mmCIF file of C-alpha atoms in Angstrom:
data_model
loop_
_atom_site.group_PDB
_atom_site.id
_atom_site.type_symbol
_atom_site.label_atom_id
_atom_site.label_comp_id
_atom_site.label_asym_id
_atom_site.label_seq_id
_atom_site.Cartn_x
_atom_site.Cartn_y
_atom_site.Cartn_z
ATOM 1 C CA MET S 18 -30.425 -117.616 184.807
ATOM 2 C CA ALA S 19 -31.937 -119.573 181.930
ATOM 3 C CA THR S 20 -30.318 -121.859 179.370
ATOM 4 C CA ALA S 21 -30.774 -122.449 175.657
ATOM 5 C CA HIS S 22 -29.384 -125.260 173.528
ATOM 6 C CA VAL S 23 -28.230 -123.685 170.264
ATOM 7 C CA ASN S 24 -25.434 -124.342 167.770
ATOM 8 C CA GLY S 25 -24.398 -127.462 169.668
ATOM 9 C CA ILE S 26 -23.728 -125.632 172.953
ATOM 10 C CA THR S 27 -25.679 -124.659 176.063
ATOM 11 C CA VAL S 28 -25.927 -120.887 176.489
ATOM 12 C CA GLY S 29 -26.481 -119.432 179.939
ATOM 13 C CA TYR S 30 -28.265 -116.092 179.827
ATOM 14 C CA ASP S 31 -30.360 -113.588 181.749
ATOM 15 C CA ASP S 32 -33.652 -112.492 180.202
ATOM 16 C CA GLU S 33 -35.467 -109.838 182.216
ATOM 17 C CA GLY S 34 -38.301 -107.432 181.522
ATOM 18 C CA THR S 35 -40.666 -106.938 178.624
ATOM 19 C CA GLY S 36 -40.654 -104.454 175.784
ATOM 20 C CA ALA S 37 -38.140 -103.555 173.102
ATOM 21 C CA PRO S 38 -35.273 -106.099 173.188
ATOM 22 C CA LEU S 39 -31.792 -105.024 174.284
ATOM 23 C CA LEU S 40 -29.050 -107.635 173.787
ATOM 24 C CA LEU S 41 -25.867 -106.936 175.785
ATOM 25 C CA VAL S 42 -22.592 -108.695 174.971
ATOM 26 C CA HIS S 43 -19.778 -108.920 177.514
ATOM 27 C CA GLY S 44 -16.080 -108.443 176.854
ATOM 28 C CA HIS S 45 -12.956 -110.545 177.427
ATOM 29 C CA PRO S 46 -12.418 -112.208 179.863
ATOM 30 C CA PHE S 47 -15.695 -111.388 181.583
ATOM 31 C CA ASP S 48 -19.186 -112.843 181.774
ATOM 32 C CA ARG S 49 -22.761 -111.609 181.665
ATOM 33 C CA THR S 50 -22.586 -110.241 185.237
ATOM 34 C CA MET S 51 -20.634 -107.245 183.914
ATOM 35 C CA TRP S 52 -24.036 -106.042 182.668
ATOM 36 C CA ALA S 53 -25.875 -106.690 185.952
ATOM 37 C CA PRO S 54 -26.550 -102.981 186.717
ATOM 38 C CA GLN S 55 -27.966 -102.391 183.247
ATOM 39 C CA THR S 56 -29.942 -105.640 183.168
ATOM 40 C CA SER S 57 -31.953 -104.744 186.257
ATOM 41 C CA ALA S 58 -32.216 -101.008 185.546
ATOM 42 C CA PHE S 59 -33.453 -101.278 181.980
ATOM 43 C CA ALA S 60 -35.766 -104.203 182.651
ATOM 44 C CA ALA S 61 -37.412 -101.953 185.243
ATOM 45 C CA ARG S 62 -37.711 -99.207 182.607
ATOM 46 C CA GLY S 63 -39.737 -101.287 180.203
ATOM 47 C CA TYR S 64 -37.134 -103.060 178.078
ATOM 48 C CA ARG S 65 -36.468 -106.754 177.575
ATOM 49 C CA VAL S 66 -32.796 -107.127 178.478
ATOM 50 C CA ILE S 67 -30.985 -110.250 177.277
ATOM 51 C CA ALA S 68 -27.445 -110.773 178.587
ATOM 52 C CA PRO S 69 -25.800 -114.078 177.600
ATOM 53 C CA ASP S 70 -22.497 -115.644 178.534
ATOM 54 C CA LEU S 71 -20.409 -116.070 175.408
ATOM 55 C CA ARG S 72 -19.228 -119.458 174.191
ATOM 56 C CA GLY S 73 -16.613 -120.737 176.657
ATOM 57 C CA PHE S 74 -17.393 -118.162 179.387
ATOM 58 C CA GLY S 75 -19.551 -118.148 182.497
ATOM 59 C CA ASP S 76 -22.369 -120.671 182.320
ATOM 60 C CA THR S 77 -22.057 -121.285 178.575
ATOM 61 C CA THR S 78 -20.400 -124.418 177.277
ATOM 62 C CA GLY S 79 -18.386 -124.769 174.084
ATOM 63 C CA ALA S 80 -14.955 -123.833 175.405
ATOM 64 C CA ASP S 81 -13.412 -126.112 172.806
ATOM 65 C CA GLY S 82 -15.239 -124.592 169.852
ATOM 66 C CA ALA S 83 -14.625 -120.819 169.571
ATOM 67 C CA THR S 84 -12.002 -121.139 166.867
ATOM 68 C CA ASP S 85 -13.684 -118.661 164.494
ATOM 69 C CA PHE S 86 -14.526 -115.184 165.785
ATOM 70 C CA SER S 87 -17.859 -115.269 163.950
ATOM 71 C CA ASP S 88 -18.935 -118.223 166.107
ATOM 72 C CA PHE S 89 -19.875 -115.661 168.753
ATOM 73 C CA ALA S 90 -22.173 -113.651 166.455
ATOM 74 C CA ARG S 91 -23.774 -116.819 165.131
ATOM 75 C CA ASP S 92 -24.467 -117.945 168.702
ATOM 76 C CA LEU S 93 -26.155 -114.602 169.435
ATOM 77 C CA ALA S 94 -28.367 -114.897 166.361
ATOM 78 C CA ALA S 95 -29.304 -118.455 167.329
ATOM 79 C CA LEU S 96 -30.163 -117.306 170.858
ATOM 80 C CA LEU S 97 -32.440 -114.578 169.480
ATOM 81 C CA ASP S 98 -34.105 -117.205 167.283
ATOM 82 C CA PHE S 99 -34.609 -119.424 170.329
ATOM 83 C CA LEU S 100 -36.187 -116.508 172.214
ATOM 84 C CA GLY S 101 -38.408 -115.492 169.311
ATOM 85 C CA VAL S 102 -36.737 -112.095 168.925
ATOM 86 C CA GLU S 103 -36.562 -110.859 165.344
ATOM 87 C CA LYS S 104 -34.779 -107.546 165.951
ATOM 88 C CA ALA S 105 -32.970 -105.972 168.884
ATOM 89 C CA VAL S 106 -30.769 -103.132 169.967
ATOM 90 C CA VAL S 107 -27.418 -104.933 170.187
ATOM 91 C CA GLY S 108 -24.651 -103.583 172.384
ATOM 92 C CA GLY S 109 -21.241 -104.742 173.518
ATOM 93 C CA LEU S 110 -18.114 -103.597 175.311
ATOM 94 C CA SER S 111 -14.514 -104.229 174.234
ATOM 95 C CA MET S 112 -14.383 -107.657 172.566
ATOM 96 C CA GLY S 113 -18.156 -107.658 172.982
ATOM 97 C CA GLY S 114 -18.278 -104.537 170.831
ATOM 98 C CA GLN S 115 -16.279 -106.283 168.120
ATOM 99 C CA ILE S 116 -18.663 -109.229 168.311
ATOM 100 C CA VAL S 117 -21.504 -106.728 167.865
ATOM 101 C CA MET S 118 -19.753 -105.325 164.783
ATOM 102 C CA ASP S 119 -19.450 -108.874 163.454
ATOM 103 C CA PHE S 120 -23.174 -109.322 164.145
ATOM 104 C CA CYS S 121 -23.794 -106.122 162.151
ATOM 105 C CA ARG S 122 -21.775 -107.577 159.275
ATOM 106 C CA LEU S 123 -23.636 -110.889 159.269
ATOM 107 C CA TYR S 124 -27.150 -109.879 160.359
ATOM 108 C CA PRO S 125 -27.800 -106.200 159.521
ATOM 109 C CA GLU S 126 -31.517 -106.898 159.083
ATOM 110 C CA ARG S 127 -31.843 -107.843 162.772
ATOM 111 C CA LEU S 128 -30.760 -104.501 164.192
ATOM 112 C CA LEU S 129 -32.867 -101.798 165.811
ATOM 113 C CA GLY S 130 -29.787 -99.932 166.968
ATOM 114 C CA VAL S 131 -26.187 -100.528 168.012
ATOM 115 C CA VAL S 132 -24.206 -99.678 171.154
ATOM 116 C CA LEU S 133 -20.402 -99.844 170.938
ATOM 117 C CA ALA S 134 -18.548 -99.257 174.194
ATOM 118 C CA ASP S 135 -14.762 -99.038 174.607
ATOM 119 C CA THR S 136 -13.961 -100.951 171.460
ATOM 120 C CA PHE S 137 -12.387 -100.364 168.052
ATOM 121 C CA PRO S 138 -13.209 -101.526 164.514
ATOM 122 C CA GLY S 139 -9.837 -102.214 162.922
ATOM 123 C CA ALA S 140 -8.280 -105.604 162.331
ATOM 124 C CA GLU S 141 -5.062 -106.410 164.138
ATOM 125 C CA THR S 142 -1.772 -105.116 162.815
ATOM 126 C CA PRO S 143 1.055 -107.668 162.539
ATOM 127 C CA ARG S 144 2.436 -106.341 165.840
ATOM 128 C CA SER S 145 -0.863 -106.352 167.737
ATOM 129 C CA ARG S 146 -1.774 -109.777 166.342
ATOM 130 C CA ALA S 147 1.516 -111.196 167.625
ATOM 131 C CA ASP S 148 0.928 -109.556 171.023
ATOM 132 C CA ARG S 149 -2.574 -110.994 171.285
ATOM 133 C CA LEU S 150 -1.393 -114.489 170.394
ATOM 134 C CA ALA S 151 1.438 -114.179 172.916
ATOM 135 C CA THR S 152 -1.085 -113.214 175.599
ATOM 136 C CA ALA S 153 -3.186 -116.256 174.719
ATOM 137 C CA ASP S 154 -0.096 -118.458 175.075
ATOM 138 C CA ARG S 155 0.650 -116.873 178.443
ATOM 139 C CA LEU S 156 -2.886 -117.478 179.713
ATOM 140 C CA GLU S 157 -2.626 -121.101 178.619
ATOM 141 C CA ARG S 158 0.700 -121.455 180.399
ATOM 142 C CA GLU S 159 0.086 -119.480 183.624
ATOM 143 C CA GLY S 160 -3.679 -119.403 184.053
ATOM 144 C CA MET S 161 -5.743 -116.235 184.446
ATOM 145 C CA GLY S 162 -4.357 -114.937 187.756
ATOM 146 C CA PRO S 163 -1.056 -113.199 186.906
ATOM 147 C CA TRP S 164 -2.412 -111.500 183.789
ATOM 148 C CA ALA S 165 -5.611 -110.474 185.589
ATOM 149 C CA GLU S 166 -3.694 -108.689 188.344
ATOM 150 C CA GLU S 167 -1.605 -106.815 185.777
ATOM 151 C CA ALA S 168 -4.687 -105.826 183.772
ATOM 152 C CA LEU S 169 -6.922 -104.714 186.640
ATOM 153 C CA ASP S 170 -5.849 -101.063 186.809
ATOM 154 C CA LYS S 171 -6.210 -100.781 183.040
ATOM 155 C CA MET S 172 -9.683 -102.276 182.979
ATOM 156 C CA VAL S 173 -10.679 -100.083 185.929
ATOM 157 C CA ALA S 174 -9.002 -96.694 186.307
ATOM 158 C CA PRO S 175 -6.411 -96.752 189.141
ATOM 159 C CA TYR S 176 -8.330 -94.114 191.098
ATOM 160 C CA ASN S 177 -11.482 -96.233 190.814
ATOM 161 C CA VAL S 178 -9.647 -99.349 192.008
ATOM 162 C CA LYS S 179 -9.061 -97.328 195.176
ATOM 163 C CA ASP S 180 -12.352 -95.418 195.403
ATOM 164 C CA LEU S 181 -14.735 -98.091 194.045
ATOM 165 C CA PRO S 182 -13.497 -101.319 195.664
ATOM 166 C CA ASP S 183 -16.735 -103.189 194.939
ATOM 167 C CA VAL S 184 -16.359 -102.478 191.224
ATOM 168 C CA ALA S 185 -12.684 -103.457 191.263
ATOM 169 C CA ASP S 186 -13.483 -106.679 193.123
ATOM 170 C CA HIS S 187 -16.231 -107.552 190.636
ATOM 171 C CA VAL S 188 -13.907 -107.066 187.665
ATOM 172 C CA ARG S 189 -11.123 -108.999 189.411
ATOM 173 C CA ARG S 190 -13.468 -111.920 190.161
ATOM 174 C CA MET S 191 -14.651 -112.107 186.567
ATOM 175 C CA MET S 192 -11.092 -112.161 185.224
ATOM 176 C CA HIS S 193 -9.806 -114.686 187.743
ATOM 177 C CA GLY S 194 -12.887 -116.859 187.271
ATOM 178 C CA ALA S 195 -12.863 -116.966 183.480
ATOM 179 C CA PRO S 196 -12.343 -120.488 182.100
ATOM 180 C CA VAL S 197 -8.791 -120.583 180.790
ATOM 181 C CA THR S 198 -9.591 -122.569 177.650
ATOM 182 C CA GLY S 199 -12.455 -120.267 176.681
ATOM 183 C CA ALA S 200 -10.347 -117.158 177.276
ATOM 184 C CA VAL S 201 -7.413 -118.542 175.289
ATOM 185 C CA LEU S 202 -9.474 -119.644 172.290
ATOM 186 C CA ALA S 203 -11.424 -116.376 172.242
ATOM 187 C CA HIS S 204 -8.192 -114.381 172.267
ATOM 188 C CA ARG S 205 -6.779 -116.416 169.391
ATOM 189 C CA ALA S 206 -9.987 -116.087 167.380
ATOM 190 C CA ARG S 207 -10.036 -112.359 168.091
ATOM 191 C CA ALA S 208 -6.526 -112.027 166.686
ATOM 192 C CA GLU S 209 -7.854 -113.183 163.298
ATOM 193 C CA ARG S 210 -11.023 -111.077 163.158
ATOM 194 C CA PRO S 211 -11.734 -108.952 160.055
ATOM 195 C CA ASP S 212 -11.720 -105.182 159.735
ATOM 196 C CA TYR S 213 -15.146 -103.703 160.512
ATOM 197 C CA ARG S 214 -14.715 -100.160 159.213
ATOM 198 C CA ASP S 215 -16.701 -100.836 156.045
ATOM 199 C CA THR S 216 -19.373 -102.529 158.162
ATOM 200 C CA LEU S 217 -19.735 -99.359 160.212
ATOM 201 C CA ARG S 218 -19.874 -97.171 157.103
ATOM 202 C CA ALA S 219 -22.794 -99.276 155.845
ATOM 203 C CA LEU S 220 -24.693 -99.311 159.142
ATOM 204 C CA ALA S 221 -28.310 -98.344 158.468
ATOM 205 C CA VAL S 222 -29.466 -97.919 162.078
ATOM 206 C CA PRO S 223 -28.505 -95.384 164.754
ATOM 207 C CA ALA S 224 -25.530 -96.108 166.984
ATOM 208 C CA LEU S 225 -24.353 -94.976 170.397
ATOM 209 C CA VAL S 226 -20.587 -94.975 170.890
ATOM 210 C CA VAL S 227 -19.349 -94.807 174.496
ATOM 211 C CA THR S 228 -15.740 -94.381 175.587
ATOM 212 C CA GLY S 229 -14.205 -94.002 179.023
ATOM 213 C CA VAL S 230 -11.964 -90.944 178.865
ATOM 214 C CA ASP S 231 -9.147 -92.705 180.736
ATOM 215 C CA ASP S 232 -9.286 -96.008 178.836
ATOM 216 C CA PRO S 233 -5.723 -97.091 177.919
ATOM 217 C CA TYR S 234 -6.952 -99.888 175.643
ATOM 218 C CA THR S 235 -9.399 -97.934 173.465
ATOM 219 C CA PRO S 236 -8.673 -94.212 173.742
ATOM 220 C CA VAL S 237 -11.045 -91.402 172.845
ATOM 221 C CA ALA S 238 -9.670 -91.337 169.293
ATOM 222 C CA ASP S 239 -11.132 -94.811 168.707
ATOM 223 C CA GLY S 240 -14.559 -93.600 169.776
ATOM 224 C CA GLU S 241 -14.269 -90.555 167.539
ATOM 225 C CA LEU S 242 -13.311 -92.768 164.605
ATOM 226 C CA MET S 243 -16.388 -94.967 165.032
ATOM 227 C CA ARG S 244 -18.639 -91.926 165.402
ATOM 228 C CA ASP S 245 -17.249 -90.522 162.158
ATOM 229 C CA LEU S 246 -17.568 -93.817 160.270
ATOM 230 C CA ILE S 247 -21.199 -94.518 161.205
ATOM 231 C CA PRO S 248 -23.786 -92.457 159.277
ATOM 232 C CA ASP S 249 -26.018 -91.883 162.333
ATOM 233 C CA ALA S 250 -23.923 -92.034 165.495
ATOM 234 C CA GLU S 251 -23.532 -90.118 168.720
ATOM 235 C CA LEU S 252 -20.453 -90.254 170.948
ATOM 236 C CA CYS S 253 -20.629 -90.225 174.737
ATOM 237 C CA LEU S 254 -17.325 -89.618 176.539
ATOM 238 C CA VAL S 255 -17.501 -90.788 180.144
ATOM 239 C CA GLU S 256 -15.284 -88.846 182.520
ATOM 240 C CA GLY S 257 -13.891 -90.736 185.488
ATOM 241 C CA ALA S 258 -13.813 -94.117 183.759
ATOM 242 C CA ALA S 259 -11.330 -96.359 181.984
ATOM 243 C CA HIS S 260 -12.328 -99.536 180.107
ATOM 244 C CA MET S 261 -15.496 -100.362 182.090
ATOM 245 C CA PRO S 262 -17.649 -97.193 182.122
ATOM 246 C CA ASN S 263 -20.862 -99.160 182.643
ATOM 247 C CA LEU S 264 -19.484 -100.237 186.049
ATOM 248 C CA GLU S 265 -17.177 -97.335 186.920
ATOM 249 C CA ARG S 266 -19.714 -94.597 186.124
ATOM 250 C CA THR S 267 -23.006 -96.442 185.946
ATOM 251 C CA GLY S 268 -25.147 -93.309 186.254
ATOM 252 C CA GLU S 269 -23.537 -91.539 183.318
ATOM 253 C CA PHE S 270 -23.482 -94.674 181.167
ATOM 254 C CA ASP S 271 -27.122 -95.481 181.884
ATOM 255 C CA ALA S 272 -28.257 -91.914 181.187
ATOM 256 C CA ALA S 273 -26.697 -92.011 177.716
ATOM 257 C CA LEU S 274 -28.167 -95.446 177.053
ATOM 258 C CA ARG S 275 -31.635 -94.345 178.252
ATOM 259 C CA ARG S 276 -31.715 -91.434 175.838
ATOM 260 C CA PHE S 277 -30.465 -93.570 172.972
ATOM 261 C CA LEU S 278 -32.950 -96.387 173.570
ATOM 262 C CA ALA S 279 -35.841 -93.964 173.777
ATOM 263 C CA ARG S 280 -34.856 -92.535 170.401
ATOM 264 C CA VAL S 281 -34.444 -95.835 168.547
ATOM 265 C CA THR S 282 -37.194 -97.954 170.104
ATOM 266 C CA LEU S 283 -40.083 -95.480 170.226
ATOM 267 C CA PRO S 284 -41.462 -94.524 166.821
ATOM 268 C CA PRO S 285 -43.795 -91.513 166.773
ATOM 269 C CA VAL S 286 -47.233 -92.708 167.827
ATOM 270 C CA ASN S 287 -50.339 -92.808 165.706
ATOM 271 C CA GLY S 288 -51.896 -89.378 165.729
ATOM 272 C CA TYR S 289 -48.447 -87.771 165.987
ATOM 273 C CA ARG S 290 -48.725 -84.000 166.345
ATOM 274 C CA HIS S 291 -46.115 -81.324 166.608
ATOM 275 C CA ALA S 292 -45.915 -77.611 165.972
ATOM 276 C CA VAL S 293 -43.086 -75.226 165.191
ATOM 277 C CA ARG S 294 -43.370 -71.480 165.570
ATOM 278 C CA ALA S 295 -40.841 -68.654 165.684
ATOM 279 C CA ARG S 296 -40.426 -66.508 168.779
ATOM 280 C CA GLY S 297 -37.571 -64.061 168.438
ATOM 281 C CA GLU S 298 -34.287 -65.934 168.159
ATOM 282 C CA HIS S 299 -35.906 -69.136 169.405
ATOM 283 C CA VAL S 300 -38.017 -71.743 167.735
ATOM 284 C CA VAL S 301 -40.725 -73.168 169.991
ATOM 285 C CA VAL S 302 -41.321 -76.845 169.271
ATOM 286 C CA SER S 303 -44.231 -78.801 170.720
ATOM 287 C CA GLY S 304 -44.634 -82.555 170.822
ATOM 288 C CA GLN S 305 -48.047 -83.865 171.775
ATOM 289 C CA ILE S 306 -49.944 -87.071 172.197
ATOM 290 C CA ALA S 307 -53.684 -87.229 171.607
ATOM 291 C CA LEU S 308 -56.166 -89.004 173.869
ATOM 292 C CA ASP S 309 -59.851 -89.575 173.411
ATOM 293 C CA HIS S 310 -62.305 -88.256 175.982
ATOM 294 C CA ALA S 311 -62.283 -91.583 177.813
ATOM 295 C CA GLY S 312 -58.576 -91.103 178.442
ATOM 296 C CA ARG S 313 -57.440 -93.735 175.959
ATOM 297 C CA VAL S 314 -54.262 -92.878 174.133
ATOM 298 C CA VAL S 315 -54.310 -92.729 170.350
ATOM 299 C CA GLY S 316 -51.412 -95.144 170.243
ATOM 300 C CA GLU S 317 -50.411 -97.681 172.852
ATOM 301 C CA GLY S 318 -49.380 -98.029 176.456
ATOM 302 C CA ASP S 319 -49.907 -96.817 179.993
ATOM 303 C CA ALA S 320 -49.020 -93.388 181.390
ATOM 304 C CA ASP S 321 -45.293 -94.137 181.279
ATOM 305 C CA ALA S 322 -45.470 -95.267 177.664
ATOM 306 C CA GLN S 323 -47.608 -92.265 176.731
ATOM 307 C CA ALA S 324 -45.183 -89.828 178.316
ATOM 308 C CA ARG S 325 -42.211 -91.459 176.604
ATOM 309 C CA GLN S 326 -44.022 -91.243 173.270
ATOM 310 C CA VAL S 327 -44.599 -87.531 173.825
ATOM 311 C CA PHE S 328 -40.853 -87.031 174.105
ATOM 312 C CA ARG S 329 -40.302 -89.176 171.022
ATOM 313 C CA ASN S 330 -42.659 -86.905 169.115
ATOM 314 C CA LEU S 331 -40.833 -83.869 170.435
ATOM 315 C CA ASP S 332 -37.527 -85.404 169.349
ATOM 316 C CA LYS S 333 -38.877 -85.758 165.819
ATOM 317 C CA ALA S 334 -40.003 -82.137 165.805
ATOM 318 C CA LEU S 335 -36.602 -80.966 167.021
ATOM 319 C CA THR S 336 -34.839 -83.073 164.407
ATOM 320 C CA ALA S 337 -36.916 -81.418 161.692
ATOM 321 C CA GLN S 338 -35.405 -78.118 162.843
ATOM 322 C CA GLY S 339 -31.838 -79.414 162.884
ATOM 323 C CA ALA S 340 -31.833 -79.468 166.683
ATOM 324 C CA THR S 341 -31.521 -81.996 169.489
ATOM 325 C CA PHE S 342 -32.447 -82.022 173.152
ATOM 326 C CA ALA S 343 -28.990 -80.598 173.859
ATOM 327 C CA ASP S 344 -30.165 -77.375 172.160
ATOM 328 C CA VAL S 345 -33.229 -76.965 174.367
ATOM 329 C CA VAL S 346 -32.984 -73.984 176.717
ATOM 330 C CA LYS S 347 -36.503 -74.069 178.141
ATOM 331 C CA LEU S 348 -38.805 -77.019 178.639
ATOM 332 C CA ASN S 349 -42.397 -76.569 179.757
ATOM 333 C CA ILE S 350 -44.512 -79.653 180.343
ATOM 334 C CA PHE S 351 -48.251 -79.213 180.830
ATOM 335 C CA VAL S 352 -50.529 -81.985 182.076
ATOM 336 C CA THR S 353 -54.234 -82.136 182.730
ATOM 337 C CA ASP S 354 -53.995 -84.765 185.462
ATOM 338 C CA MET S 355 -51.521 -84.609 188.362
ATOM 339 C CA ALA S 356 -51.521 -88.402 188.547
ATOM 340 C CA VAL S 357 -49.356 -88.615 185.415
ATOM 341 C CA MET S 358 -46.647 -86.270 186.713
ATOM 342 C CA PRO S 359 -44.334 -89.048 188.003
ATOM 343 C CA ALA S 360 -44.530 -90.777 184.620
ATOM 344 C CA VAL S 361 -43.759 -87.520 182.826
ATOM 345 C CA ARG S 362 -40.749 -86.851 185.041
ATOM 346 C CA ARG S 363 -39.424 -90.358 184.421
ATOM 347 C CA ALA S 364 -39.779 -89.880 180.677
ATOM 348 C CA ARG S 365 -38.113 -86.470 180.861
ATOM 349 C CA ASP S 366 -35.092 -87.981 182.601
ATOM 350 C CA GLU S 367 -34.681 -90.484 179.757
ATOM 351 C CA TRP S 368 -34.259 -87.720 177.216
ATOM 352 C CA ILE S 369 -32.705 -84.820 179.089
ATOM 353 C CA ASP S 370 -29.050 -84.929 180.124
ATOM 354 C CA THR S 371 -29.277 -84.310 183.866
ATOM 355 C CA ALA S 372 -25.669 -83.107 183.881
ATOM 356 C CA ASN S 373 -26.555 -80.375 181.350
ATOM 357 C CA PRO S 374 -30.284 -79.699 181.729
ATOM 358 C CA PRO S 375 -32.181 -76.841 180.080
ATOM 359 C CA ALA S 376 -31.869 -73.513 181.866
ATOM 360 C CA SER S 377 -35.555 -73.786 182.723
ATOM 361 C CA SER S 378 -37.670 -76.905 183.111
ATOM 362 C CA ALA S 379 -41.057 -77.268 184.756
ATOM 363 C CA VAL S 380 -44.033 -79.631 184.926
ATOM 364 C CA ARG S 381 -47.325 -77.839 185.483
ATOM 365 C CA VAL S 382 -50.985 -78.730 185.757
ATOM 366 C CA SER S 383 -52.927 -76.687 183.238
ATOM 367 C CA GLY S 384 -56.549 -76.360 182.288
ATOM 368 C CA PHE S 385 -55.743 -74.439 179.152
ATOM 369 C CA ILE S 386 -54.407 -77.151 176.880
ATOM 370 C CA ARG S 387 -56.766 -78.965 174.579
ATOM 371 C CA PRO S 388 -59.111 -81.158 176.622
ATOM 372 C CA GLU S 389 -58.357 -84.291 174.611
ATOM 373 C CA LEU S 390 -54.635 -84.053 175.478
ATOM 374 C CA LEU S 391 -53.145 -85.617 178.557
ATOM 375 C CA VAL S 392 -49.731 -84.038 178.104
ATOM 376 C CA GLU S 393 -48.389 -81.135 176.085
ATOM 377 C CA ILE S 394 -44.729 -80.138 175.933
ATOM 378 C CA ASP S 395 -43.174 -76.899 174.737
ATOM 379 C CA ALA S 396 -39.417 -76.738 174.238
ATOM 380 C CA GLN S 397 -37.653 -73.526 173.291
ATOM 381 C CA ALA S 398 -34.654 -74.540 171.223
ATOM 382 C CA VAL S 399 -31.902 -72.202 170.043
ATOM 383 C CA VAL S 400 -32.191 -72.877 166.335
ATOM 384 C CA ALA S 401 -32.784 -70.563 163.407
ATOM 385 C CA PRO S 402 -36.465 -70.295 162.433
ATOM 386 C CA THR S 403 -37.103 -72.164 159.200
ATOM 387 C CA GLY S 404 -40.865 -72.179 158.984
ATOM 388 C CA GLN S 405 -40.868 -75.966 158.658
ATOM 389 C CA GLU S 406 -43.916 -77.732 160.018
#
């Protein structure tokens, strides 16, 4: 853990890895450890993952100051300033997602992309506002324990409380351990937050919306609403999860996040090449990356970065045909050097949904592709031929 002194408070945060920045915002009444699986996994995949404790939670001070909901977003912006990060993919779950929406409202120029998990954009109704304020009063009166025990099997699906005891224990510890004053003030500030639907309509960057199918707090309809409001959004519904899909179904959550991050953080490389040609009812789309004869990529990065850029180029070619990786029925990957095959497979897994892979997928060594290319990919996508290049 590191600390930063910003906005008159001390922020405790994790900052791991190098690469495109990913800022993860925890929910109520949790702390940054709710993102521990993603922090380590995505740092290892070449991202800089920043996971702070919010004002009044975990190792961050300021429990007596979160009286305005926008304090949280301002703290995040100040932390990014402290770290020298101009733009980031910003993601949050539950209250963290609403803080992210507030960040979008206040700092749209600092976004590379947005991740909204198990959250909703509307302001409180008179009834829900009264309920939230009553809960804050109860926490102040009774402490965190009684409410935490009642909330556990809503945060974590009842079947996961039984089958995933380590996850349930982690969530229970975070709720019991939350500072009462910080939790109370955050809940009261949250009750007065604005409506973010217009903010989402104006969002100019891609967004990933994730919802646990069995979430009683933010049902699937909330995720569908956000997907429909945001101009460029995809919705991932996580089966077998309630309010904490990143912990209850880490594999599924991480797979969706991997594909999204690859799309928004990897622009097509210099020397971008792709081809589109008709073959019967299929369109064959190729995404390539050019190397010089010394093996240097026309772009940037090592073998992993090169392979990921190949898939980014392929994604652009598919998009030009009105298709996505979900439409791909056959994926052929040709390499000239067997040493890059592990990197290619890792990149493939970032883009391809392993639960619904193409009917055919293979990585082959070939001497027939152009000698200046390290990797060439052909994907047969079921889209109508358009002749676009």
